[in-house]
Short mmCIF file of C-alpha atoms in Angstrom, two decimals:
data_model
loop_
_atom_site.label_atom_id
_atom_site.label_comp_id
_atom_site.label_asym_id
_atom_site.label_seq_id
_atom_site.Cartn_x
_atom_site.Cartn_y
_atom_site.Cartn_z
CA MET A 10 3.09 -234.83 -9.42
CA GLU A 11 6.10 -232.31 -9.57
CA PRO A 12 9.02 -232.73 -6.77
CA SER A 13 8.38 -228.96 -6.18
CA GLU A 14 4.74 -230.12 -4.96
CA VAL A 15 6.02 -232.84 -2.36
CA LYS A 16 5.29 -231.81 0.93
CA THR A 17 4.86 -235.28 3.02
CA ALA A 18 6.39 -238.68 2.98
CA GLU A 19 3.39 -240.26 1.35
CA GLU A 20 3.57 -237.77 -1.63
CA ALA A 21 7.55 -238.35 -1.71
CA LEU A 22 6.71 -242.29 -2.22
CA ALA A 23 4.07 -241.83 -4.57
CA LEU A 24 6.51 -239.73 -6.95
CA VAL A 25 9.25 -242.60 -6.54
CA GLU A 26 6.36 -244.97 -7.47
CA GLU A 27 5.22 -242.88 -10.49
CA ARG A 28 8.76 -242.70 -11.99
CA ARG A 29 9.59 -246.30 -11.31
CA LEU A 30 12.75 -245.09 -9.46
CA ASN A 31 14.88 -248.22 -7.81
CA HIS A 32 17.01 -245.55 -5.93
CA VAL A 33 16.88 -242.09 -4.78
CA LYS A 34 19.70 -239.79 -4.08
CA VAL A 35 19.96 -238.20 -0.20
CA GLY A 36 22.18 -235.97 1.48
CA VAL A 37 22.98 -233.81 4.34
CA PHE A 38 25.22 -230.79 4.52
CA ASP A 39 28.34 -230.97 6.86
CA ILE A 40 29.99 -228.09 9.36
CA ASP A 41 31.48 -226.79 6.42
CA GLY A 42 28.64 -226.88 3.91
CA ILE A 43 29.86 -229.43 2.17
CA LEU A 44 26.86 -232.08 0.69
CA ARG A 45 27.65 -235.66 2.14
CA GLY A 46 25.06 -237.84 0.36
CA LYS A 47 24.42 -241.37 -1.19
CA TRP A 48 22.12 -243.43 -3.11
CA MET A 49 19.18 -245.07 -1.19
CA GLY A 50 17.40 -247.97 -2.30
CA ARG A 51 13.59 -247.37 -2.66
CA ASP A 52 12.54 -250.03 0.24
CA LYS A 53 15.10 -248.00 2.41
CA PHE A 54 14.02 -244.96 1.27
CA ALA A 55 10.22 -245.80 2.17
CA SER A 56 11.46 -247.13 5.49
CA ALA A 57 13.88 -243.72 6.21
CA LEU A 58 10.92 -241.31 5.48
CA SER A 59 8.93 -242.89 8.44
CA LYS A 60 11.71 -244.10 10.75
CA GLY A 61 14.68 -241.73 9.71
CA PHE A 62 17.92 -243.47 9.10
CA GLY A 63 21.57 -243.57 10.05
CA PHE A 64 24.51 -241.78 8.91
CA CYS A 65 28.07 -242.32 10.25
CA ASP A 66 28.43 -239.24 12.54
CA VAL A 67 32.09 -238.86 11.14
CA VAL A 68 30.89 -236.44 8.63
CA LEU A 69 30.40 -234.02 11.87
CA GLY A 70 33.52 -235.29 13.08
CA TRP A 71 36.05 -234.43 10.29
CA ASP A 72 37.24 -231.54 8.15
CA SER A 73 36.75 -230.63 4.27
CA ASN A 74 39.74 -232.99 3.61
CA ASP A 75 38.14 -235.95 5.50
CA GLN A 76 40.93 -235.45 8.32
CA LEU A 77 39.40 -236.27 11.81
CA TYR A 78 38.86 -233.44 14.35
CA ASP A 79 41.02 -234.08 17.36
CA ASN A 80 39.22 -231.65 19.84
CA VAL A 81 35.18 -232.05 19.41
CA GLN A 82 32.93 -233.96 21.91
CA VAL A 83 29.94 -235.03 19.90
CA THR A 84 31.77 -237.50 17.74
CA GLY A 85 35.36 -238.79 18.12
CA TRP A 86 37.42 -242.10 18.70
CA HIS A 87 35.91 -241.72 22.32
CA THR A 88 32.51 -242.64 20.66
CA GLY A 89 33.24 -244.99 18.32
CA TYR A 90 31.74 -243.07 15.27
CA PRO A 91 28.19 -244.29 15.67
CA ASP A 92 25.56 -243.65 13.41
CA ALA A 93 23.94 -240.24 13.78
CA GLU A 94 20.32 -239.91 13.60
CA VAL A 95 19.03 -238.48 10.54
CA ARG A 96 15.51 -237.40 9.24
CA LEU A 97 14.83 -237.14 5.57
CA LEU A 98 12.80 -233.71 4.61
CA PRO A 99 9.96 -234.52 1.87
CA GLY A 100 9.64 -230.64 1.53
CA THR A 101 13.13 -230.47 0.10
CA CYS A 102 12.28 -233.05 -2.89
CA ARG A 103 14.02 -232.06 -6.26
CA GLU A 104 14.83 -233.29 -9.51
CA VAL A 105 18.56 -233.87 -10.27
CA PRO A 106 19.57 -232.53 -13.73
CA PHE A 107 21.84 -234.53 -15.95
CA GLU A 108 20.15 -237.80 -14.26
CA GLY A 109 16.84 -238.09 -15.99
CA ASP A 110 14.15 -238.49 -13.65
CA MET A 111 16.36 -239.02 -10.50
CA LEU A 112 14.96 -237.40 -7.25
CA PHE A 113 16.98 -235.91 -4.44
CA MET A 114 16.21 -235.15 -0.81
CA LEU A 115 18.00 -233.37 1.78
CA ALA A 116 18.13 -234.50 5.31
CA GLU A 117 18.93 -233.34 8.76
CA PHE A 118 20.68 -234.33 11.73
CA ALA A 119 18.52 -235.47 14.80
CA GLY A 120 19.13 -236.36 18.23
CA LYS A 121 22.09 -235.45 20.28
CA TRP A 122 23.66 -234.49 16.80
CA GLU A 123 20.82 -231.56 16.27
CA ALA A 124 22.52 -229.69 18.42
CA VAL A 125 25.33 -228.99 16.17
CA CYS A 126 23.72 -229.67 12.76
CA PRO A 127 23.79 -226.33 10.42
CA ARG A 128 20.44 -226.39 9.20
CA ALA A 129 19.30 -227.01 12.51
CA ALA A 130 20.90 -223.71 13.61
CA LEU A 131 19.24 -221.85 11.11
CA ARG A 132 15.84 -223.47 11.75
CA ARG A 133 15.95 -222.46 15.59
CA MET A 134 16.49 -218.83 14.43
CA ILE A 135 13.66 -218.87 11.99
CA ASP A 136 11.65 -220.39 14.85
CA LYS A 137 12.80 -217.58 17.05
CA ALA A 138 11.81 -215.16 14.66
CA GLY A 139 8.33 -216.83 14.69
CA SER A 140 8.15 -216.56 18.30
CA MET A 141 8.85 -212.70 18.10
CA GLY A 142 6.00 -212.65 15.42
CA PHE A 143 8.12 -212.29 12.46
CA GLY A 144 8.41 -214.25 9.01
CA VAL A 145 12.00 -214.03 7.62
CA LYS A 146 12.43 -213.49 3.76
CA ALA A 147 16.10 -214.33 2.39
CA ALA A 148 18.33 -214.64 -0.75
CA CYS A 149 21.79 -215.52 -1.27
CA GLU A 150 23.92 -214.43 -3.93
CA TYR A 151 27.46 -215.98 -4.93
CA GLU A 152 30.73 -214.76 -6.89
CA PHE A 153 32.66 -217.72 -8.33
CA PHE A 154 35.40 -218.23 -10.73
CA LEU A 155 35.35 -220.61 -13.44
CA PHE A 156 38.64 -222.40 -15.14
CA ASP A 157 39.20 -224.24 -18.01
CA GLU A 158 40.39 -227.02 -15.76
CA THR A 159 39.43 -230.41 -14.29
CA PRO A 160 39.91 -231.92 -11.22
CA GLU A 161 43.10 -234.04 -12.57
CA SER A 162 44.59 -230.75 -14.35
CA VAL A 163 44.45 -228.66 -11.28
CA ARG A 164 46.32 -231.34 -9.33
CA ALA A 165 48.85 -231.98 -11.96
CA LYS A 166 49.74 -228.23 -12.00
CA ASN A 167 49.55 -228.27 -8.09
CA TYR A 168 46.96 -225.48 -8.30
CA LYS A 169 49.42 -223.18 -10.30
CA ASN A 170 49.01 -221.25 -13.44
CA LEU A 171 45.66 -222.14 -13.82
CA LYS A 172 43.66 -220.97 -16.88
CA PRO A 173 40.63 -219.05 -16.12
CA LEU A 174 37.56 -219.64 -18.54
CA THR A 175 37.96 -215.92 -19.94
CA PRO A 176 40.60 -213.43 -19.71
CA GLY A 177 40.86 -209.76 -18.46
CA PHE A 178 38.60 -207.78 -15.90
CA PHE A 179 35.25 -207.27 -17.60
CA GLY A 180 32.63 -206.89 -15.45
CA TYR A 181 29.02 -207.03 -16.52
CA SER A 182 30.08 -208.09 -20.02
CA ALA A 183 27.60 -208.52 -22.76
CA LEU A 184 30.37 -209.83 -24.88
CA ARG A 185 31.14 -212.56 -22.67
CA SER A 186 27.55 -213.60 -21.97
CA SER A 187 26.79 -213.53 -25.62
CA VAL A 188 29.96 -215.63 -26.70
CA HIS A 189 29.22 -218.06 -23.72
CA ALA A 190 25.20 -217.81 -23.88
CA ASP A 191 24.76 -221.49 -24.63
CA LEU A 192 26.75 -222.55 -21.58
CA HIS A 193 24.82 -219.61 -19.36
CA LEU A 194 21.59 -220.55 -20.29
CA SER A 195 21.93 -224.05 -19.84
CA PHE A 196 23.38 -223.21 -16.32
CA ILE A 197 20.47 -221.13 -15.52
CA GLU A 198 17.99 -223.94 -16.83
CA ALA A 199 19.93 -226.85 -14.88
CA MET A 200 19.20 -224.64 -11.56
CA GLU A 201 15.78 -223.80 -12.43
CA GLN A 202 15.39 -227.51 -13.01
CA MET A 203 16.50 -228.12 -9.53
CA GLY A 204 14.35 -225.43 -7.88
CA ILE A 205 16.99 -222.94 -7.57
CA PRO A 206 15.80 -219.97 -9.60
CA ILE A 207 18.46 -217.33 -10.74
CA GLU A 208 17.18 -213.81 -10.45
CA GLY A 209 20.48 -212.59 -12.24
CA LEU A 210 23.81 -214.16 -13.69
CA HIS A 211 26.45 -211.87 -14.95
CA THR A 212 30.46 -211.46 -15.40
CA GLU A 213 32.30 -209.78 -12.24
CA THR A 214 35.54 -207.98 -12.47
CA GLY A 215 38.25 -210.51 -12.78
CA PRO A 216 39.11 -213.32 -15.38
CA GLY A 217 36.39 -216.19 -15.51
CA VAL A 218 34.45 -214.72 -12.50
CA MET A 219 30.91 -214.67 -12.18
CA GLU A 220 28.15 -213.55 -9.92
CA ALA A 221 24.74 -215.50 -9.54
CA ALA A 222 21.71 -214.01 -7.34
CA ILE A 223 19.39 -216.42 -6.31
CA GLN A 224 15.71 -215.56 -6.14
CA VAL A 225 14.10 -214.38 -2.57
CA CYS A 226 12.02 -216.82 -0.73
CA ASP A 227 11.39 -218.04 2.94
CA ALA A 228 14.59 -218.25 4.93
CA LEU A 229 15.13 -221.80 5.38
CA GLU A 230 14.38 -222.58 1.49
CA ALA A 231 16.70 -219.75 0.79
CA ALA A 232 19.72 -221.43 2.55
CA ASP A 233 18.80 -224.78 1.18
CA ARG A 234 19.12 -223.25 -2.40
CA GLY A 235 22.32 -221.48 -1.62
CA ALA A 236 23.95 -224.78 -0.39
CA LEU A 237 22.64 -226.76 -3.28
CA PHE A 238 23.53 -223.90 -5.76
CA LYS A 239 27.45 -224.32 -4.75
CA THR A 240 27.23 -228.07 -4.97
CA PHE A 241 25.47 -228.52 -8.22
CA ALA A 242 27.13 -225.43 -9.84
CA LYS A 243 30.56 -227.32 -9.32
CA VAL A 244 28.74 -230.31 -10.84
CA PHE A 245 27.32 -228.68 -13.93
CA PHE A 246 30.73 -227.16 -14.84
CA GLN A 247 32.82 -230.11 -14.15
CA ARG A 248 30.34 -231.93 -16.39
CA HIS A 249 31.50 -229.60 -19.31
CA GLU A 250 35.14 -229.93 -18.34
CA ILE A 251 35.06 -226.47 -16.26
CA MET A 252 36.08 -226.02 -12.76
CA ALA A 253 34.05 -223.67 -10.32
CA THR A 254 35.88 -222.35 -7.12
CA PHE A 255 34.11 -220.79 -4.34
CA MET A 256 37.33 -220.26 -2.12
CA SER A 257 37.27 -216.89 -0.79
CA LYS A 258 40.48 -215.83 -2.33
CA TRP A 259 42.41 -217.78 -5.16
CA SER A 260 44.75 -214.97 -6.23
CA MET A 261 45.79 -211.95 -4.33
CA ASP A 262 45.66 -210.03 -7.75
CA TYR A 263 41.83 -210.13 -8.12
CA PRO A 264 38.93 -209.25 -5.57
CA GLY A 265 37.81 -211.93 -3.41
CA GLN A 266 34.67 -213.72 -3.61
CA SER A 267 31.75 -213.06 -1.48
CA GLY A 268 28.31 -214.89 -0.53
CA HIS A 269 26.12 -212.29 0.55
CA VAL A 270 23.01 -212.66 2.45
CA HIS A 271 20.07 -210.35 1.53
CA LEU A 272 17.27 -210.66 4.87
CA SER A 273 14.03 -209.03 5.55
CA LEU A 274 11.23 -209.45 8.10
CA THR A 275 7.26 -209.77 7.87
CA ASP A 276 4.65 -209.52 10.33
CA ALA A 277 2.44 -212.69 10.75
CA LYS A 278 0.20 -211.72 8.12
CA GLY A 279 3.31 -211.42 5.57
CA LYS A 280 3.52 -207.44 5.51
CA PRO A 281 7.17 -206.24 5.58
CA VAL A 282 8.10 -204.63 8.64
CA PHE A 283 11.31 -202.84 7.94
CA HIS A 284 9.92 -199.93 5.93
CA ASP A 285 8.54 -196.59 7.30
CA ALA A 286 7.84 -194.08 4.90
CA LYS A 287 8.29 -191.50 7.68
CA ALA A 288 11.61 -192.51 9.24
CA ALA A 289 15.01 -191.51 8.26
CA ASP A 290 16.27 -193.69 5.45
CA THR A 291 12.53 -195.03 5.53
CA MET A 292 14.23 -197.70 8.45
CA SER A 293 11.59 -198.61 10.86
CA ASP A 294 12.50 -198.88 14.33
CA THR A 295 12.48 -202.76 13.65
CA MET A 296 15.04 -202.46 10.87
CA ARG A 297 17.14 -200.02 13.04
CA TRP A 298 17.38 -202.43 15.83
CA PHE A 299 17.83 -205.22 13.42
CA VAL A 300 21.02 -203.55 11.97
CA GLY A 301 21.98 -202.80 15.22
CA GLY A 302 22.10 -206.20 16.50
CA GLN A 303 23.85 -207.41 13.32
CA GLN A 304 26.42 -204.49 13.87
CA ALA A 305 27.10 -205.18 17.46
CA LEU A 306 27.54 -208.87 17.16
CA MET A 307 29.33 -209.38 13.58
CA PRO A 308 33.16 -209.43 15.24
CA GLU A 309 31.74 -212.34 17.53
CA LEU A 310 30.06 -214.38 15.25
CA LEU A 311 32.38 -213.69 12.43
CA ALA A 312 33.86 -217.30 12.28
CA MET A 313 30.42 -218.58 11.28
CA THR A 314 30.44 -216.36 8.09
CA ALA A 315 34.15 -216.28 7.55
CA SER A 316 35.15 -219.69 8.20
CA THR A 317 38.11 -220.78 6.59
CA VAL A 318 41.80 -219.26 6.89
CA ASN A 319 41.44 -218.25 3.29
CA ALA A 320 38.37 -216.10 4.10
CA TYR A 321 40.53 -213.64 6.02
CA THR A 322 42.54 -212.70 3.01
CA ARG A 323 39.28 -211.22 1.41
CA LEU A 324 38.82 -209.16 4.16
CA ILE A 325 41.26 -206.03 3.27
CA PRO A 326 40.64 -202.49 2.23
CA GLY A 327 39.68 -201.48 -1.07
CA PHE A 328 38.68 -205.04 -2.53
CA TRP A 329 35.06 -204.89 -1.98
CA ALA A 330 35.02 -206.82 1.37
CA PRO A 331 34.48 -205.14 4.65
CA THR A 332 37.26 -204.75 7.43
CA ASP A 333 35.11 -203.25 10.23
CA SER A 334 31.52 -203.87 11.36
CA THR A 335 29.96 -200.95 9.54
CA TRP A 336 26.68 -200.03 7.97
CA GLY A 337 25.46 -197.49 5.34
CA VAL A 338 22.64 -196.93 3.09
CA GLU A 339 23.25 -198.41 -0.57
CA ASN A 340 27.38 -198.32 0.38
CA ARG A 341 29.15 -201.20 -0.58
CA THR A 342 32.24 -200.19 1.25
CA THR A 343 30.46 -201.24 4.49
CA ALA A 344 30.13 -204.41 6.15
CA LEU A 345 26.24 -204.02 6.13
CA ARG A 346 24.43 -202.56 3.05
CA VAL A 347 20.82 -201.19 3.84
CA ILE A 348 18.68 -201.35 0.44
CA THR A 349 16.05 -198.96 0.62
CA GLY A 350 12.91 -198.75 -1.89
CA SER A 351 9.67 -200.21 -1.74
CA PRO A 352 8.24 -201.95 1.56
CA ALA A 353 8.69 -205.35 -0.04
CA ALA A 354 12.31 -204.47 -1.33
CA GLN A 355 13.67 -203.06 1.79
CA ARG A 356 16.02 -205.23 3.31
CA VAL A 357 19.70 -205.71 4.57
CA GLU A 358 22.57 -207.23 2.87
CA TYR A 359 24.95 -208.84 5.29
CA ARG A 360 28.15 -208.49 2.98
CA VAL A 361 30.93 -209.89 5.32
CA ALA A 362 30.14 -213.34 4.31
CA SER A 363 32.35 -215.04 2.17
CA ALA A 364 31.49 -217.47 -0.57
CA ASP A 365 32.98 -220.49 0.88
CA SER A 366 30.99 -220.20 4.10
CA ASN A 367 28.24 -222.40 4.96
CA PRO A 368 25.12 -220.72 3.81
CA TYR A 369 23.03 -221.98 6.76
CA LEU A 370 25.44 -220.74 9.47
CA ALA A 371 25.96 -217.67 7.78
CA MET A 372 22.16 -216.85 7.43
CA ALA A 373 21.84 -218.02 11.01
CA ALA A 374 24.51 -215.42 12.34
CA ALA A 375 22.86 -212.48 10.08
CA LEU A 376 19.34 -213.36 11.40
CA GLY A 377 20.23 -214.41 14.79
CA SER A 378 22.07 -211.03 15.43
CA GLY A 379 19.49 -208.79 14.14
CA LEU A 380 16.81 -210.60 16.13
CA TRP A 381 19.03 -210.15 19.24
CA GLY A 382 19.04 -206.45 18.22
CA ILE A 383 15.23 -205.98 18.30
CA GLU A 384 14.96 -207.73 21.55
CA ASN A 385 17.53 -205.68 23.35
CA ARG A 386 16.90 -202.49 21.03
CA ILE A 387 20.06 -201.98 20.17
CA GLU A 388 21.01 -198.64 18.24
CA PRO A 389 23.60 -199.04 15.31
CA THR A 390 26.05 -196.35 15.08
CA PRO A 391 25.47 -193.45 12.48
CA GLY A 392 25.46 -194.96 9.10
CA VAL A 393 28.66 -194.49 6.91
CA VAL A 394 28.53 -191.95 4.15
CA GLY A 395 31.40 -192.04 1.74
CA ASN A 396 34.29 -194.61 1.82
CA ALA A 397 34.47 -196.71 5.23
CA TYR A 398 37.91 -197.74 4.17
CA ASP A 399 39.20 -194.25 4.78
CA MET A 400 37.54 -193.50 7.84
CA LYS A 401 38.64 -194.59 11.64
CA HIS A 402 36.06 -196.65 13.21
CA ALA A 403 35.37 -197.63 17.07
CA ALA A 404 37.69 -200.35 18.25
CA ARG A 405 34.92 -202.36 19.09
CA LEU A 406 33.73 -202.36 15.64
CA ALA A 407 37.05 -204.31 14.31
CA LEU A 408 36.64 -207.47 12.97
CA PRO A 409 39.10 -210.43 13.97
CA ARG A 410 41.83 -210.56 11.53
CA THR A 411 42.52 -214.70 11.69
CA LEU A 412 40.30 -217.59 11.94
CA TRP A 413 41.82 -218.45 15.41
CA ASP A 414 40.75 -214.81 16.75
CA ALA A 415 37.39 -215.53 15.31
CA ALA A 416 36.98 -218.59 17.13
CA GLN A 417 37.99 -217.18 20.35
CA ARG A 418 35.57 -214.30 19.75
CA LEU A 419 32.94 -216.91 19.38
CA LYS A 420 33.70 -218.97 22.33
CA ARG A 421 33.58 -215.89 24.48
CA SER A 422 30.46 -214.49 23.04
CA LYS A 423 27.63 -214.75 25.54
CA ALA A 424 25.17 -213.60 23.01
CA GLY A 425 26.47 -216.25 20.79
CA ARG A 426 25.88 -218.97 23.10
CA ALA A 427 22.42 -217.75 24.05
CA LEU A 428 21.46 -217.99 20.37
CA PHE A 429 23.05 -221.01 19.50
CA GLY A 430 23.60 -222.91 22.29
CA ASP A 431 26.70 -223.95 24.11
CA ALA A 432 27.09 -227.24 22.36
CA PHE A 433 27.12 -225.61 18.94
CA VAL A 434 29.64 -222.86 20.00
CA GLU A 435 31.93 -225.34 21.76
CA HIS A 436 31.95 -227.81 18.62
CA PHE A 437 31.90 -225.18 15.79
CA ALA A 438 34.68 -223.05 17.33
CA ALA A 439 36.72 -226.20 18.06
CA THR A 440 36.50 -227.25 14.27
CA ARG A 441 37.93 -223.71 13.52
CA GLU A 442 40.64 -224.01 15.81
CA TRP A 443 41.45 -227.33 13.96
CA GLU A 444 41.18 -225.58 10.61
CA GLU A 445 43.60 -222.86 11.67
CA ARG A 446 45.98 -225.47 13.33
CA GLU A 447 46.08 -227.64 9.98
CA PHE A 448 47.27 -224.51 8.12
CA ARG A 449 49.91 -223.75 10.77
CA ARG A 450 51.66 -227.23 9.94
CA HIS A 451 52.25 -226.12 6.33
CA VAL A 452 55.01 -224.07 4.72
CA THR A 453 53.65 -221.76 2.14
CA ASP A 454 55.17 -220.72 -1.08
CA TRP A 455 55.52 -217.24 0.17
CA GLU A 456 57.73 -218.10 3.01
CA MET A 457 59.91 -220.11 0.58
CA GLN A 458 60.60 -217.58 -1.76
CA ARG A 459 60.83 -214.98 1.27
CA TYR A 460 63.25 -216.67 3.29
CA PHE A 461 64.82 -219.84 1.64
CA GLU A 462 67.84 -218.20 0.30
CA ILE A 463 68.17 -214.38 1.98
CA ILE A 464 66.82 -214.67 5.54
#
């Protein structure tokens, strides 16, 4: 049996027995999209498949630096940090590259913690789509920079004067991909082994930057693939003494790094519903309302797709990232790019999401807002033709300029609360407020250089 064939707990156990494994790797993604995992003994694994298991709920109560949030309710010192209920997901069973026959399985928070679980937030949006008669197809694509560095060397250098894997601006370079063919092909093969098929891999514009497009599939699996891709891309390259970073912007000299989400809907029989050959731009009413909802709610839900302080340095004019909630047909200066073509290929690309966003939450925001648009028949503004950066847009389309402002917009969003629930909105917004406050506690190099002597 292959890991991709596992659908039930019984099949998962049979595969563990077949491979004579004493341990299995399990993991769950936290609020920032960071994989938190551990080895689990075979007997414990068998028990967890049927009864679930406990995972210290601090993983929902600390930030990406393991610092405890001081303003969340679902966990904290006031609860004593008990174990959260977690259920294993047999259908996510995968092989782990580089580790022989080792198996890996994702888990999801349950019980009261399910209300703030990122994967569960997306699953609820997919269920909502199902209740409206739609299936959801999705794919993630990521830009990431590669450095000829190690975790030790970047710290020794204090993250300054880092050496990119390759020099200069050289997008879509056949030269670079040929020189590094062994590395690139090994990476593609490793992702394939993990059940993360790469549809396209190429150099982007900037030193050492790559872009990977992951193959389309059902939305929940697409988000699993995206989240696992980010983790195991880092693992793969660190094993080659190379570091990959998915932070939104590591240098103001180069474009930021995106984490675009592609979405389309089907009917109950699997037929695409976004394409109408007789309509303008072949956009069906369903697609037009979907885009309308995404456009209307993007400013309110931005914290879910630009979830770090650093993400807001990416959202500036002229650097391939949006500054307003705009849309256009095949227009990469807008926040929403409608891609037309055959019924199966027609989709919308949610371009505002950054590479460091949590794939589950970015996809949940993109999907949930689109479904809200269909429910309410929201008409989008006229599509942008030309350079969106050079145009003046309605004030209501302006995106928040800081993470703090984005968190406040989310807290005030009636649609956001209706889609994701009060518990999720309060928890997630509080974690983003914490992130901004942590940033404000630090003095930057820019401030030192600008103010130390002269001011």
